[in-house]
C-alpha positions as YAML, in Angstrom:
chain: A
units: angstrom
residues:
- id: 1
  name: MET
  ca: [14.29, 32.98, -11.22]
- id: 2
  name: LYS
  ca: [17.88, 33.35, -9.48]
- id: 3
  name: SER
  ca: [16.16, 35.87, -6.72]
- id: 4
  name: SER
  ca: [14.11, 32.80, -5.79]
- id: 5
  name: SER
  ca: [17.23, 30.43, -5.32]
- id: 6
  name: ALA
  ca: [18.93, 33.19, -3.46]
- id: 7
  name: PHE
  ca: [15.84, 33.71, -1.46]
- id: 8
  name: TYR
  ca: [16.36, 29.82, -0.42]
- id: 9
  name: ILE
  ca: [20.04, 29.69, 0.02]
- id: 10
  name: GLY
  ca: [19.59, 33.00, 2.37]
- id: 11
  name: THR
  ca: [17.14, 30.90, 4.10]
- id: 12
  name: ALA
  ca: [19.03, 27.66, 4.38]
- id: 13
  name: ILE
  ca: [21.77, 29.69, 5.83]
- id: 14
  name: VAL
  ca: [19.80, 31.45, 8.24]
- id: 15
  name: VAL
  ca: [17.94, 28.48, 9.57]
- id: 16
  name: SER
  ca: [21.37, 26.01, 9.81]
- id: 17
  name: SER
  ca: [23.32, 29.29, 11.94]
- id: 18
  name: ILE
  ca: [20.13, 29.51, 13.94]
- id: 19
  name: LEU
  ca: [20.13, 25.49, 14.96]
- id: 20
  name: ALA
  ca: [24.27, 25.40, 15.09]
- id: 21
  name: GLY
  ca: [23.54, 28.43, 18.02]
- id: 22
  name: CYS
  ca: [21.67, 25.15, 20.19]
- id: 23
  name: GLY
  ca: [23.82, 23.61, 22.66]
- id: 24
  name: GLN
  ca: [22.97, 22.90, 26.67]
- id: 25
  name: PRO
  ca: [19.83, 24.09, 27.59]
- id: 26
  name: GLY
  ca: [19.67, 25.68, 31.03]
- id: 27
  name: PRO
  ca: [21.80, 28.14, 33.09]
- id: 28
  name: LEU
  ca: [25.62, 28.01, 32.41]
- id: 29
  name: TYR
  ca: [27.81, 26.91, 35.23]
- id: 30
  name: LEU
  ca: [31.41, 27.26, 36.31]
- id: 31
  name: PRO
  ca: [33.01, 24.41, 37.48]
- id: 32
  name: LYS
  ca: [33.77, 23.46, 40.90]
- id: 33
  name: PRO
  ca: [37.31, 24.49, 42.10]
- id: 34
  name: PRO
  ca: [40.14, 22.21, 42.55]
- id: 35
  name: ALA
  ca: [40.21, 20.78, 46.33]
- id: 36
  name: ALA
  ca: [42.48, 22.85, 48.60]
- id: 37
  name: LYS
  ca: [46.09, 20.78, 48.58]
- id: 38
  name: GLY
  ca: [47.20, 19.93, 52.25]
- id: 39
  name: ALA
  ca: [48.40, 22.43, 55.13]
- id: 40
  name: PRO
  ca: [51.71, 24.32, 53.88]
- id: 41
  name: ALA
  ca: [55.04, 23.20, 55.59]
- id: 42
  name: LYS
  ca: [55.66, 24.01, 59.34]
- id: 43
  name: GLY
  ca: [58.19, 26.57, 59.83]
- id: 44
  name: PRO
  ca: [60.33, 28.11, 57.09]
- id: 45
  name: VAL
  ca: [62.25, 26.30, 54.62]
- id: 46
  name: GLU
  ca: [66.03, 26.14, 55.23]
- id: 47
  name: PRO
  ca: [68.44, 26.51, 52.28]
- id: 48
  name: ALA
  ca: [71.03, 23.43, 52.12]
- id: 49
  name: PRO
  ca: [74.34, 24.29, 53.30]
- id: 50
  name: VAL
  ca: [77.14, 25.27, 51.04]
- id: 51
  name: PRO
  ca: [79.68, 22.71, 50.30]
- id: 52
  name: PRO
  ca: [83.44, 23.67, 50.72]
- id: 53
  name: PRO
  ca: [85.33, 24.49, 48.03]
- id: 54
  name: PRO
  ca: [87.49, 21.81, 46.03]
- id: 55
  name: VAL
  ca: [91.04, 20.97, 47.23]
- id: 56
  name: ILE
  ca: [93.60, 22.06, 44.48]
- id: 57
  name: VAL
  ca: [96.85, 19.60, 44.21]
- id: 58
  name: PRO
  ca: [99.61, 21.30, 42.85]
- id: 59
  name: ALA
  ca: [101.24, 18.85, 39.90]
- id: 60
  name: SER
  ca: [104.05, 17.60, 40.56]
...
């Protein structure tokens, strides 16, 4: 009697795992890549100018 209940439990596990594997039917596909952003900037980008050093005022 114990073996018949183990058979039913095993069958239920196999059937449920097969049903859980069912997903979207048909071939798999990759999503389309995002649209390309605008053209790159014209010419090289120049760095910001370096500010002059701070003026040190002597204490009086």
